[in-house]
Amino acid sequence: MRMCKVFNTLALVAVSAVCLAADTVTLSINARPVGEVLEEVTRQTGIKLEAGNSVRGIPLFIQVKDMPTKVFLERLLKITDAEWDRREDTLILTRGNNRVRQAIDAEIRDRTPRVAEAIKKYLDQNKQREDWSDSAVQERIKRDLEMREQLRRQIGDGASMISTMSTSSASPGTLVLHEALRRIPASAFASVLPGKRLVFSTSPNPLQRALPYNAAPTIEQFIAIQNRVAAAMEAAGGNPADRRVSTDLANRGSVQRIAELIIAIHRMTDGEGFSVSAFLVDPQGDIVAQPQAWIAPAPVGAGSAPSGADQSVTLGTESQALSALLKAGQAQTVQMGGAEVRMVFSVGTGATSSISSNTARLPVPPPLAEKLSQPTKIDPLSWIVGELLAGLAEKTGKGLMATVPDSTLGHLVAASGSNSLNTKILWTQANLGLQIGGDEHGWLIHPRLFAVADRQRVDRGELERLIESGHRLDDTARYATVMSAAWGLPSLDRHWIKALAYPAFRQLDDGQRRPYLKLFGHMPANSRRPRGGAVRFAVTQLPLAARAAAEDILLGSIGPMMIGEGMMTVAMEMGGGGNRPRVPAIMTRESTEAFPNGIDGRAQLEVGIEHEEVLYAIDSQGLGDYVSPRDLGFRLGVPPGTPGFSTPSYREFLIADSQRIRMQLSAGPLPRGPVYLDDWSLRKPETKYTLDTLPAPTKEQIERGKEAAKNIRVGGFTGGPPPIRPPSP
């Protein structure tokens, strides 16, 4: 008998009479989109339900049997952070702008006390850096000189510049930085969204905020200490005339006046952490001190697993294979503008790690590859995540309704064993970011902060389109225009693209290239590959989306490479001396949350194109990668045992062509880049070669690369003579 029920709840938006075909809902759903699930609920209940665009693609996990329809619809609101909108006889699940704003506000409220605690912890742990007594200064100078001499011995005299930034050589500017951390409200730090920047200044322009306290006394204290340290360093012989050795103490002469203090807060794109930089600028525009702090608020987990929720779930064969695939290699690449750069990284007083490694990967079994390549039909979360949630429902004998952030997959893989997971990890792994509740109707699981989950969400349709494409530059750039902002090690799409579209991964995984790929993707097709040399465009004349991408690059960059005190030492072989960095002109036009846009009207984009013959190198596992002959020679020529380098296992090669798109943005006198985007294509007909059978010109380039690598020295590696500058190509 058909019954008519009355729903008089806020969850259904309006008090209305709805005729039901069934009083209950029974579903077993593993990572299927909201729109598809609502179609099935409509079929079971007779209620006309639809999903709005804002929630339609969210994957749902549901294990319920005979759940009252009213309860089901109310719980659906909770796990999607949505609301019902009634249109005639249809209920539409949607999330309006107000709801989105509320989610962002909730994130800021949640982050504020955690940021405050992280800042307090940082200041407590680094209190010794505020000690600039005479004895402390002498001890710092002693350690500073010892470290620089050790680095000289490790890398030889071939480096043009040695820049050391370490605990022993912390700058008196630390006093100014620490005051900013104490005086700027934690809510201001917490309000910075991922990938964004908030800038304070003692002389703010319309795109900056005024520093909310009087910094003059601390700046005067800095000047007095800096001058005292400079005199002591000079007396100790720590300021070499050739200026090749640059440290936080050396080459920092006396200071007469600070014209401006800039405090820049920059939040990372893929996590909770953010950097805080203080720039003490003299009247000539020189940065006389640039201390930096890294603040990492602790994530919040779901608490302790309740009784009965400590259950082992054995993963299926495909999930085990997927787990092994996703765990293979975590290295990320970076471009150095085409310059020959030799670096030494060290912590404390010992050089330890290195610069170059290949991103490890495994071949994907064809049956699994076929399924992975269809994320719209088989959701990426359906394997490991879906099996764990289904196991929780089955082993506890309770129903379950859940949504989870896309990053859940990456975090679970990192924490999983070889073939199983324990359900308690849903509570104990804080970086999963889950809220878990349970009652007589079963488990209710959803993101603790919906705004964070929204930023991580990957469009399955766009991901599938990239996988099915030819992985050419235009395909990769198009994906860059629609990808989520949360690319990082746990990112779902990062793993899929690495496994199935490696040429695209090579470029998307490069933090310098990624924003330029987005810019390239928004440019008109007839402007991407200029004929007859480089072409310049006024940024203000670019199409709106391309202009916004260019502004993000310009406003998001601060010019010189800056590394926090106490973190590492870097030695580079490159041109130039150890002079103080200048404040980039664009620093006076910083983006802030209060004023989100604005650049110098003279800003220009230069686009050029170069052609290069490259190799498609195939290794012993059948995996291929594009590599220039010179780079291949360099990898082959690095002395055995060099930390961070391994001899390539390439067995055969195909000749390929590369169009290299050179992109450079400039605003004022200082350019950004250049950055090179590669468009690789195999040469037809395809002919396979070995190292011995490659054409003579190609082998000549390989030999030149080997010669350049002979004298490389990384970390404490001492095999071979002191390094010399490699010959130019």
XYZ file of C-alpha atoms in Angstrom:
729
model
C 0.000 0.000 0.000
C 1.441 3.366 -1.002
C 1.821 5.703 1.938
C 2.042 9.473 2.207
C 4.517 10.818 4.745
C 4.924 14.375 5.995
C 8.467 15.680 6.428
C 8.453 18.706 8.695
C 12.205 19.211 9.133
C 14.665 21.955 8.304
C 16.710 19.353 6.459
C 14.132 19.228 3.692
C 13.895 23.014 3.486
C 10.119 23.237 3.343
C 7.292 21.565 5.226
C 5.705 19.435 2.541
C 3.787 16.293 1.906
C 5.709 13.766 -0.156
C 4.274 10.475 -1.298
C 6.682 7.623 -0.850
C 7.060 4.390 -2.707
C 9.087 3.064 0.248
C 9.689 4.104 3.847
C 13.280 2.907 3.843
C 16.446 2.960 1.788
C 18.803 0.036 1.185
C 22.083 0.767 -0.574
C 25.570 -0.676 -0.995
C 27.603 2.082 -2.659
C 31.371 2.267 -3.108
C 32.626 5.697 -4.230
C 29.841 6.642 -6.615
C 28.927 10.292 -7.340
C 26.063 11.978 -5.520
C 24.046 12.436 -8.700
C 24.090 8.719 -9.460
C 23.167 7.783 -5.887
C 20.194 10.164 -5.821
C 18.837 8.556 -8.985
C 18.762 5.219 -7.159
C 17.156 6.744 -4.065
C 14.471 8.273 -6.291
C 13.831 4.858 -7.785
C 13.461 3.278 -4.333
C 11.414 6.002 -2.606
C 9.498 7.815 -5.312
C 10.842 11.170 -4.086
C 12.198 13.257 -6.953
C 15.779 14.025 -5.996
C 18.520 15.738 -7.977
C 22.066 16.895 -7.301
C 23.213 20.446 -7.975
C 26.482 21.113 -9.778
C 28.256 21.993 -6.522
C 27.875 18.479 -5.095
C 27.044 16.241 -8.054
C 30.501 14.658 -8.386
C 31.282 14.019 -4.708
C 31.924 10.268 -4.229
C 29.694 8.628 -1.619
C 30.313 5.492 0.437
C 27.093 3.962 1.718
C 26.298 0.673 3.420
C 22.728 0.865 4.771
C 19.868 -1.596 4.996
C 16.284 -0.525 5.599
C 17.326 2.922 6.852
C 14.311 5.229 7.287
C 14.174 7.557 4.304
C 13.920 10.645 6.497
C 17.042 9.632 8.415
C 18.903 8.862 5.186
C 18.145 12.252 3.644
C 19.102 14.104 6.824
C 22.400 12.219 7.103
C 23.139 12.886 3.447
C 23.110 16.603 4.267
C 25.683 16.094 7.011
C 28.213 14.154 4.953
C 28.011 16.580 2.005
C 27.635 19.852 3.959
C 24.724 20.679 1.663
C 21.086 21.707 1.890
C 17.852 20.785 0.164
C 16.392 23.316 -2.257
C 12.782 22.663 -3.246
C 11.786 23.389 -6.849
C 8.178 22.427 -7.532
C 7.985 18.678 -6.782
C 11.777 18.093 -6.799
C 14.303 18.330 -3.960
C 17.741 19.457 -5.159
C 20.818 18.799 -3.044
C 23.016 21.863 -3.346
C 25.645 23.987 -1.652
C 25.207 27.707 -2.217
C 27.757 30.502 -1.946
C 26.772 31.256 1.645
C 27.410 27.646 2.585
C 30.822 27.739 0.909
C 31.708 30.966 2.738
C 30.617 29.405 6.037
C 32.911 26.441 5.375
C 35.872 28.768 4.782
C 35.051 30.738 7.943
C 34.884 27.471 9.876
C 38.326 26.552 8.572
C 39.781 29.880 9.737
C 38.206 29.518 13.183
C 39.583 26.011 13.428
C 43.092 27.006 12.318
C 43.478 30.069 14.533
C 44.166 28.321 17.868
C 46.340 25.714 16.135
C 48.370 28.451 14.444
C 48.773 30.238 17.779
C 50.022 27.028 19.384
C 52.424 26.341 16.487
C 53.871 29.865 16.712
C 54.329 29.511 20.475
C 56.083 26.191 19.989
C 58.371 27.668 17.313
C 59.327 30.618 19.520
C 59.964 28.361 22.517
C 62.188 26.059 20.453
C 64.160 28.951 18.927
C 64.522 31.223 21.918
C 68.313 30.792 21.810
C 68.364 32.771 18.551
C 67.358 35.854 20.490
C 70.569 35.758 22.526
C 73.001 38.320 21.067
C 75.203 38.882 24.085
C 78.945 39.316 23.432
C 79.685 35.710 24.354
C 76.861 34.419 22.150
C 78.110 36.511 19.218
C 81.656 35.160 19.570
C 80.361 31.578 19.688
C 78.230 32.138 16.577
C 81.168 33.625 14.673
C 83.366 30.684 15.636
C 80.843 28.118 14.407
C 80.142 30.166 11.300
C 83.806 30.259 10.277
C 84.234 26.538 11.002
C 81.249 25.662 8.822
C 82.420 27.788 5.902
C 85.889 26.268 5.988
C 84.414 22.779 6.082
C 82.301 23.558 3.040
C 85.321 24.952 1.221
C 87.135 21.677 1.784
C 84.132 19.615 0.721
C 83.420 21.342 -2.576
C 86.782 22.822 -3.481
C 87.385 26.294 -4.837
C 85.341 25.959 -8.037
C 82.159 27.432 -6.621
C 81.501 31.058 -7.419
C 79.339 31.493 -4.343
C 78.877 29.639 -1.104
C 75.814 30.712 0.831
C 75.371 29.237 4.285
C 72.239 29.621 6.320
C 72.314 27.648 9.529
C 71.518 27.619 13.197
C 75.040 28.772 13.928
C 74.751 31.789 11.649
C 71.281 33.071 12.496
C 70.939 36.784 11.780
C 70.085 39.459 14.344
C 67.069 39.980 12.091
C 65.609 37.030 13.992
C 64.646 39.507 16.716
C 62.462 41.409 14.238
C 60.919 38.225 12.859
C 60.102 36.846 16.302
C 58.436 40.090 17.316
C 56.225 39.861 14.204
C 55.255 36.315 15.162
C 54.305 37.508 18.631
C 52.471 40.676 17.619
C 50.536 39.809 14.437
C 47.249 38.120 15.460
C 47.079 34.367 14.862
C 43.785 34.910 13.044
C 45.661 36.856 10.337
C 47.994 33.907 9.767
C 45.042 31.501 9.778
C 43.142 33.533 7.179
C 45.733 32.923 4.448
C 44.379 30.303 2.060
C 46.608 27.635 0.453
C 48.982 29.048 -2.139
C 48.173 32.629 -1.128
C 50.200 35.345 0.550
C 49.494 38.065 3.093
C 51.945 40.979 3.276
C 52.414 43.597 5.990
C 54.674 46.628 5.703
C 55.762 49.650 7.682
C 55.142 51.626 4.467
C 52.169 49.810 2.930
C 50.900 50.437 -0.559
C 47.233 49.805 -1.442
C 47.925 46.083 -1.898
C 49.572 45.602 1.494
C 48.424 45.903 5.064
C 49.934 48.200 7.642
C 51.999 46.399 10.246
C 49.670 46.283 13.285
C 52.301 47.374 15.821
C 55.218 49.772 16.195
C 58.321 47.923 15.011
C 60.707 50.890 15.380
C 62.215 49.909 18.772
C 63.064 46.387 17.621
C 64.454 47.673 14.318
C 66.752 50.035 16.237
C 67.808 47.093 18.404
C 68.567 45.105 15.243
C 70.733 47.935 13.819
C 72.773 48.183 17.010
C 73.355 44.421 17.220
C 74.033 44.106 13.493
C 76.751 46.748 13.652
C 78.304 45.104 16.694
C 78.254 41.687 14.966
C 79.728 43.155 11.755
C 82.625 44.686 13.673
C 83.294 41.431 15.519
C 83.124 39.447 12.270
C 85.559 41.830 10.621
C 87.953 41.485 13.550
C 87.762 37.682 13.240
C 88.634 37.808 9.535
C 85.234 36.559 8.497
C 84.591 39.006 5.654
C 86.769 37.900 2.716
C 87.510 40.572 0.175
C 86.347 38.489 -2.792
C 82.880 38.127 -1.273
C 82.591 34.554 -2.515
C 81.484 33.249 0.867
C 78.132 34.656 1.939
C 76.534 33.811 5.270
C 74.016 35.346 7.610
C 76.930 36.840 9.536
C 79.577 37.386 6.849
C 79.137 40.105 4.244
C 76.562 41.860 6.363
C 78.230 45.154 7.020
C 77.143 47.984 9.249
C 73.637 49.367 8.840
C 72.722 53.031 9.218
C 68.987 52.971 8.675
C 66.151 50.614 7.781
C 63.720 52.245 5.364
C 61.071 49.525 5.377
C 60.140 46.303 7.117
C 58.108 43.824 5.076
C 56.534 40.750 6.681
C 55.327 38.195 4.105
C 53.193 35.214 5.148
C 53.022 32.518 2.489
C 50.923 29.380 2.927
C 51.884 26.238 1.052
C 49.468 24.866 -1.536
C 49.282 21.308 -0.210
C 49.192 21.459 3.555
C 48.802 23.336 6.812
C 52.305 24.828 6.921
C 53.350 28.337 6.011
C 56.512 30.402 5.888
C 56.945 33.824 7.446
C 59.686 36.058 6.050
C 60.924 39.377 7.368
C 62.702 41.690 4.909
C 64.714 44.515 6.454
C 65.350 46.945 3.613
C 67.770 49.883 3.600
C 67.157 53.195 1.770
C 68.959 51.896 -1.352
C 66.539 48.960 -1.629
C 69.045 46.343 -0.427
C 67.830 43.549 1.823
C 70.172 43.689 4.795
C 68.515 40.768 6.629
C 65.901 38.238 5.595
C 65.125 35.798 8.430
C 62.454 33.215 7.793
C 60.402 30.886 9.969
C 58.488 27.763 9.059
C 55.279 27.294 11.039
C 53.394 23.992 10.884
C 50.092 23.792 12.779
C 49.387 20.280 14.005
C 46.555 18.444 12.238
C 43.578 17.288 14.285
C 42.485 13.672 14.141
C 39.127 12.077 14.842
C 40.169 10.962 18.330
C 40.471 7.470 19.746
C 38.834 4.564 17.982
C 35.812 3.315 19.962
C 35.477 -0.213 21.201
C 35.081 -2.678 18.368
C 36.585 -0.360 15.741
C 40.037 -1.962 15.944
C 39.632 -4.321 12.995
C 42.064 -5.554 10.347
C 40.838 -5.334 6.755
C 42.640 -7.355 4.101
C 42.978 -5.427 0.866
C 42.027 -7.015 -2.430
C 44.645 -8.047 -4.953
C 44.144 -4.938 -7.089
C 44.339 -2.641 -4.064
C 47.586 -4.275 -3.005
C 49.013 -3.735 -6.482
C 47.765 -0.148 -6.463
C 49.334 0.479 -3.057
C 52.725 -0.733 -4.295
C 52.341 1.408 -7.407
C 51.558 4.572 -5.467
C 54.361 4.049 -2.974
C 57.013 3.904 -5.685
C 59.093 7.056 -5.409
C 58.248 10.392 -3.863
C 60.858 12.607 -5.544
C 59.767 15.911 -7.055
C 61.536 17.837 -9.778
C 62.529 21.474 -10.029
C 63.864 23.608 -12.859
C 66.779 25.996 -12.386
C 66.226 28.184 -15.437
C 68.640 26.237 -17.625
C 71.699 27.246 -15.549
C 74.382 24.739 -14.608
C 73.943 24.557 -10.842
C 75.869 22.484 -8.339
C 74.472 22.359 -4.808
C 75.460 20.938 -1.442
C 72.763 20.531 1.195
C 73.703 20.161 4.821
C 72.121 20.254 8.240
C 74.188 21.504 11.156
C 77.821 20.982 10.212
C 77.703 17.972 7.898
C 76.720 17.892 4.249
C 74.339 14.981 3.929
C 71.960 14.863 1.001
C 71.962 15.742 -2.653
C 70.325 17.291 -5.675
C 69.375 14.834 -8.370
C 67.251 11.711 -8.493
C 64.782 10.136 -10.841
C 61.211 9.788 -9.719
C 60.878 6.051 -9.150
C 57.883 4.306 -10.660
C 56.649 0.839 -11.437
C 55.041 -0.590 -14.569
C 51.269 -0.844 -14.330
C 49.845 -4.308 -15.078
C 47.643 -3.954 -18.195
C 44.388 -5.157 -16.534
C 44.860 -2.673 -13.697
C 45.914 0.081 -16.102
C 42.671 -0.349 -18.031
C 40.647 0.189 -14.853
C 42.766 3.069 -13.587
C 42.323 4.855 -16.903
C 38.552 5.117 -16.324
C 38.202 7.193 -13.136
C 34.667 8.235 -14.095
C 33.546 4.595 -14.126
C 35.793 3.183 -11.389
C 36.504 5.914 -8.876
C 40.094 6.052 -7.573
C 38.766 5.998 -4.000
C 36.881 2.742 -4.602
C 39.923 0.539 -4.105
C 41.792 1.060 -0.846
C 39.513 3.676 0.742
C 36.300 1.954 -0.282
C 37.521 -1.427 0.958
C 38.527 0.019 4.331
C 35.155 1.751 4.844
C 33.195 -1.319 3.724
C 35.313 -3.414 6.087
C 34.481 -1.064 8.972
C 30.763 -1.460 8.305
C 30.979 -5.228 7.892
C 33.214 -6.011 10.872
C 31.322 -3.745 13.298
C 27.910 -4.791 12.013
C 26.802 -1.180 11.523
C 25.539 0.861 8.629
C 27.787 3.541 7.155
C 27.430 6.790 5.238
C 30.629 8.632 4.350
C 32.445 11.173 2.220
C 36.198 11.682 2.492
C 38.804 14.090 1.066
C 40.553 12.865 -2.077
C 43.864 12.985 -0.210
C 42.644 10.129 1.999
C 43.902 7.646 -0.581
C 47.469 8.982 -0.546
C 47.599 9.140 3.242
C 46.245 5.596 3.660
C 48.725 4.236 1.137
C 51.601 5.867 3.002
C 50.435 4.285 6.269
C 49.345 0.872 4.997
C 51.131 -2.424 5.334
C 51.742 -4.736 2.433
C 48.238 -6.161 2.225
C 46.045 -4.832 5.035
C 44.826 -1.794 6.950
C 43.386 -1.461 10.429
C 40.129 0.458 10.694
C 41.392 2.385 13.731
C 43.613 4.390 11.351
C 40.500 6.385 10.420
C 40.642 7.867 13.923
C 44.355 7.873 14.699
C 45.789 9.251 11.420
C 45.297 12.964 12.019
C 46.149 14.073 8.476
C 43.117 12.240 7.110
C 41.067 15.170 8.418
C 37.961 13.141 9.249
C 35.007 13.683 11.568
C 33.556 10.352 12.697
C 30.366 9.771 14.607
C 28.176 6.798 15.286
C 24.683 6.073 16.591
C 21.951 3.466 16.260
C 21.820 4.108 12.521
C 25.516 3.431 11.974
C 28.726 5.292 11.207
C 28.646 8.868 9.906
C 31.993 9.964 8.385
C 32.820 13.204 6.604
C 35.650 15.746 6.264
C 36.290 17.683 9.447
C 36.771 20.806 7.318
C 34.728 20.774 4.127
C 36.584 23.771 2.657
C 39.836 21.779 2.732
C 38.191 18.765 1.082
C 36.671 20.966 -1.631
C 40.087 22.350 -2.606
C 41.510 18.844 -2.883
C 38.758 17.396 -5.043
C 39.861 16.138 -8.441
C 37.529 16.321 -11.441
C 37.357 12.691 -12.568
C 36.194 13.623 -16.060
C 39.122 15.979 -16.641
C 41.555 13.432 -15.224
C 40.233 10.771 -17.590
C 40.486 13.154 -20.528
C 44.180 13.767 -19.803
C 44.918 10.051 -19.421
C 43.247 9.286 -22.740
C 45.042 12.131 -24.542
C 48.386 11.958 -26.295
C 50.065 13.707 -23.323
C 51.314 16.504 -25.549
C 51.962 19.953 -24.122
C 48.539 21.331 -25.059
C 46.869 18.395 -23.252
C 48.951 18.946 -20.133
C 48.403 22.701 -20.158
C 44.653 22.274 -20.532
C 44.601 20.044 -17.454
C 46.646 22.630 -15.536
C 43.824 25.129 -16.071
C 41.232 22.894 -14.367
C 43.220 20.869 -11.821
C 42.699 21.247 -8.091
C 44.951 23.636 -6.193
C 46.190 20.926 -3.817
C 48.810 19.151 -5.927
C 51.223 17.387 -3.584
C 52.399 13.971 -2.432
C 48.953 12.809 -1.197
C 47.142 14.175 -4.275
C 44.967 11.646 -6.019
C 45.567 12.986 -9.523
C 49.325 13.176 -8.968
C 49.457 9.412 -8.492
C 47.163 8.658 -11.443
C 49.010 10.933 -13.857
C 52.387 9.615 -12.748
C 51.263 6.040 -13.455
C 49.374 6.603 -16.711
C 50.522 9.901 -18.269
C 54.155 10.268 -17.267
C 55.141 12.972 -19.792
C 52.378 15.152 -18.345
C 53.462 14.254 -14.813
C 57.038 15.348 -15.537
C 55.849 18.902 -16.141
C 52.937 19.144 -13.697
C 55.136 17.914 -10.855
C 57.583 20.755 -11.376
C 56.629 23.560 -9.017
C 58.085 26.204 -11.335
C 56.476 24.889 -14.495
C 52.992 24.253 -13.107
C 51.801 27.897 -12.952
C 53.271 28.548 -16.407
C 51.417 25.525 -17.770
C 48.216 27.116 -16.516
C 49.165 30.408 -18.176
C 50.037 28.608 -21.421
C 46.728 26.721 -21.322
C 44.735 29.950 -21.069
C 46.551 31.647 -23.953
C 44.961 31.695 -27.420
C 46.207 28.824 -29.579
C 47.717 31.197 -32.155
C 49.838 32.907 -29.470
C 51.387 29.816 -27.908
C 54.016 29.009 -30.539
C 55.352 32.196 -32.128
C 57.075 31.988 -35.472
C 60.316 33.775 -36.135
C 61.694 34.176 -32.595
C 60.272 35.486 -29.359
C 57.104 37.558 -29.096
C 56.179 39.897 -26.250
C 52.697 40.469 -24.887
C 51.540 43.097 -22.423
C 50.090 41.168 -19.499
C 47.219 43.639 -19.232
C 46.240 42.777 -22.841
C 46.083 39.007 -22.326
C 42.683 37.264 -22.161
C 41.232 37.502 -18.647
C 42.050 33.945 -17.569
C 45.614 34.177 -18.932
C 46.089 37.569 -17.304
C 44.946 36.186 -13.949
C 47.409 33.289 -14.271
C 50.232 35.717 -15.102
C 49.330 37.900 -12.126
C 49.389 34.870 -9.838
C 52.949 34.135 -10.969
C 54.130 37.719 -10.602
C 52.423 38.391 -7.294
C 53.282 35.011 -5.854
C 57.026 35.280 -6.442
C 59.539 37.115 -4.277
C 62.601 36.839 -6.484
C 65.696 35.588 -4.616
C 65.766 32.047 -3.257
C 65.337 32.371 0.491
C 65.776 29.539 2.956
C 64.903 29.665 6.632
C 67.572 29.953 9.256
C 68.560 26.682 10.844
C 67.452 24.638 7.844
C 70.251 24.018 5.383
C 73.351 25.176 3.598
C 73.462 25.658 -0.168
C 76.514 26.046 -2.347
C 75.953 26.988 -5.993
C 78.260 27.186 -8.938
C 76.829 29.987 -10.996
C 77.756 33.441 -12.140
C 77.871 36.484 -9.911
C 79.310 37.309 -6.548
C 77.914 37.275 -3.066
C 76.298 40.696 -3.159
C 73.192 41.483 -1.213
C 69.958 40.674 -3.027
C 67.851 43.592 -4.113
C 64.211 43.914 -3.235
C 62.340 42.942 -6.408
C 60.199 45.747 -7.762
C 57.166 43.476 -7.630
C 57.528 43.258 -3.840
C 55.888 46.666 -3.750
C 52.838 45.226 -5.492
C 52.187 42.158 -3.378
C 48.868 40.331 -3.442
C 47.002 40.142 -0.137
C 43.689 38.729 1.004
C 42.351 42.262 1.394
C 43.485 43.363 -2.088
C 43.627 40.242 -4.264
C 44.957 41.661 -7.534
C 47.013 44.354 -9.194
C 50.327 44.485 -11.066
C 52.544 46.997 -12.750
C 50.987 48.059 -16.055
C 54.351 47.547 -17.762
C 54.395 43.828 -16.987
C 55.210 41.729 -20.041
C 55.149 38.092 -21.078
C 57.782 36.913 -23.538
C 57.171 33.646 -25.396
C 59.762 31.984 -27.591
C 60.254 28.561 -29.112
C 63.316 26.361 -29.504
C 63.725 22.989 -31.186
C 65.799 20.169 -29.780
C 66.453 16.519 -30.595
C 65.871 14.325 -27.546
C 65.740 10.626 -26.755
C 62.844 8.543 -25.536
C 64.757 6.238 -23.215
C 63.244 2.883 -22.236
C 64.503 1.183 -19.091
C 64.743 -2.461 -18.043
C 61.099 -2.462 -16.863
C 59.805 -1.114 -20.162
C 59.140 2.345 -18.728
C 59.992 5.285 -20.973
C 61.093 8.849 -20.342
C 62.233 11.759 -22.497
C 65.809 12.881 -21.881
C 68.263 15.105 -23.718
C 71.469 13.384 -24.892
C 73.586 15.735 -22.768
C 71.513 15.044 -19.646
C 71.740 11.309 -20.297
C 75.514 11.615 -20.582
C 75.631 13.590 -17.350
C 73.711 10.853 -15.509
C 75.960 8.186 -16.983
C 79.119 10.129 -16.140
C 78.521 10.923 -12.457
C 81.184 9.085 -10.390
C 79.881 5.859 -8.801
C 78.832 6.322 -5.201
C 77.795 9.946 -5.555
C 74.884 10.444 -3.112
C 71.523 10.852 -4.781
C 72.630 9.608 -8.210
C 72.133 6.187 -9.717
C 73.281 4.930 -13.098
C 70.335 4.833 -15.541
C 69.206 1.386 -16.644
C 68.025 2.444 -20.108
C 68.274 -0.387 -22.625
C 66.959 1.128 -25.825
C 66.164 4.501 -27.281
C 63.878 6.177 -29.794
C 64.681 9.510 -31.432
C 62.185 12.243 -30.521
C 61.727 15.936 -31.156
C 61.062 18.556 -28.533
C 59.548 21.962 -29.010
C 60.718 23.951 -26.010
C 58.407 26.843 -25.215
C 60.358 29.526 -23.400
C 58.202 31.739 -21.175
C 59.391 34.712 -19.166
C 57.382 37.242 -17.189
C 58.765 40.597 -16.155
C 57.451 43.444 -14.062
C 59.886 46.312 -13.699
C 63.603 45.510 -14.008
C 63.536 41.934 -12.695
C 62.198 39.063 -14.832
C 60.630 35.842 -13.567
C 61.996 32.696 -15.151
C 62.647 31.793 -17.854
C 60.682 28.567 -17.605
C 60.711 25.975 -20.364
C 57.685 23.877 -21.294
C 58.421 20.777 -23.380
C 56.282 19.393 -26.179
C 57.726 15.966 -26.952
C 56.873 13.808 -29.961
C 58.407 10.583 -31.263
C 60.001 10.819 -34.661
C 58.378 8.695 -37.373
C 59.081 6.023 -38.396
C 60.072 4.755 -34.940
C 63.510 3.129 -34.910
C 65.006 1.583 -31.781
C 68.674 2.145 -30.897
C 71.123 1.090 -28.232
C 73.785 3.392 -26.810
C 76.279 1.949 -29.282
C 74.068 2.330 -32.350
C 72.808 5.888 -31.779
C 73.714 8.408 -34.506
C 77.194 9.931 -34.162
C 76.028 13.510 -33.349
C 73.829 12.145 -30.554
C 76.680 10.098 -29.106
C 78.900 13.182 -29.213
C 76.425 15.097 -27.033
C 76.285 12.164 -24.605
C 80.071 12.205 -24.280
C 80.057 15.938 -23.560
C 77.551 15.323 -20.778
C 79.772 12.605 -19.309
C 82.734 14.958 -19.321
C 80.740 17.623 -17.475
C 79.816 15.130 -14.746
C 83.297 13.816 -13.988
C 84.089 16.305 -11.263
C 80.729 16.592 -9.557
C 80.881 16.448 -5.769
C 77.807 16.233 -3.552
C 77.706 16.321 0.228
C 80.598 14.591 1.933
C 81.452 12.539 -1.153
C 85.203 12.845 -1.708
C 85.848 10.632 -4.724
C 87.440 12.470 -7.617
C 89.251 15.801 -7.879
C 87.760 19.148 -6.795
C 84.949 20.217 -9.117
C 85.477 22.538 -12.032
C 82.908 24.493 -13.957
C 81.560 22.242 -16.769
C 82.038 23.440 -20.332
C 79.174 25.224 -22.008
C 77.183 23.184 -24.541
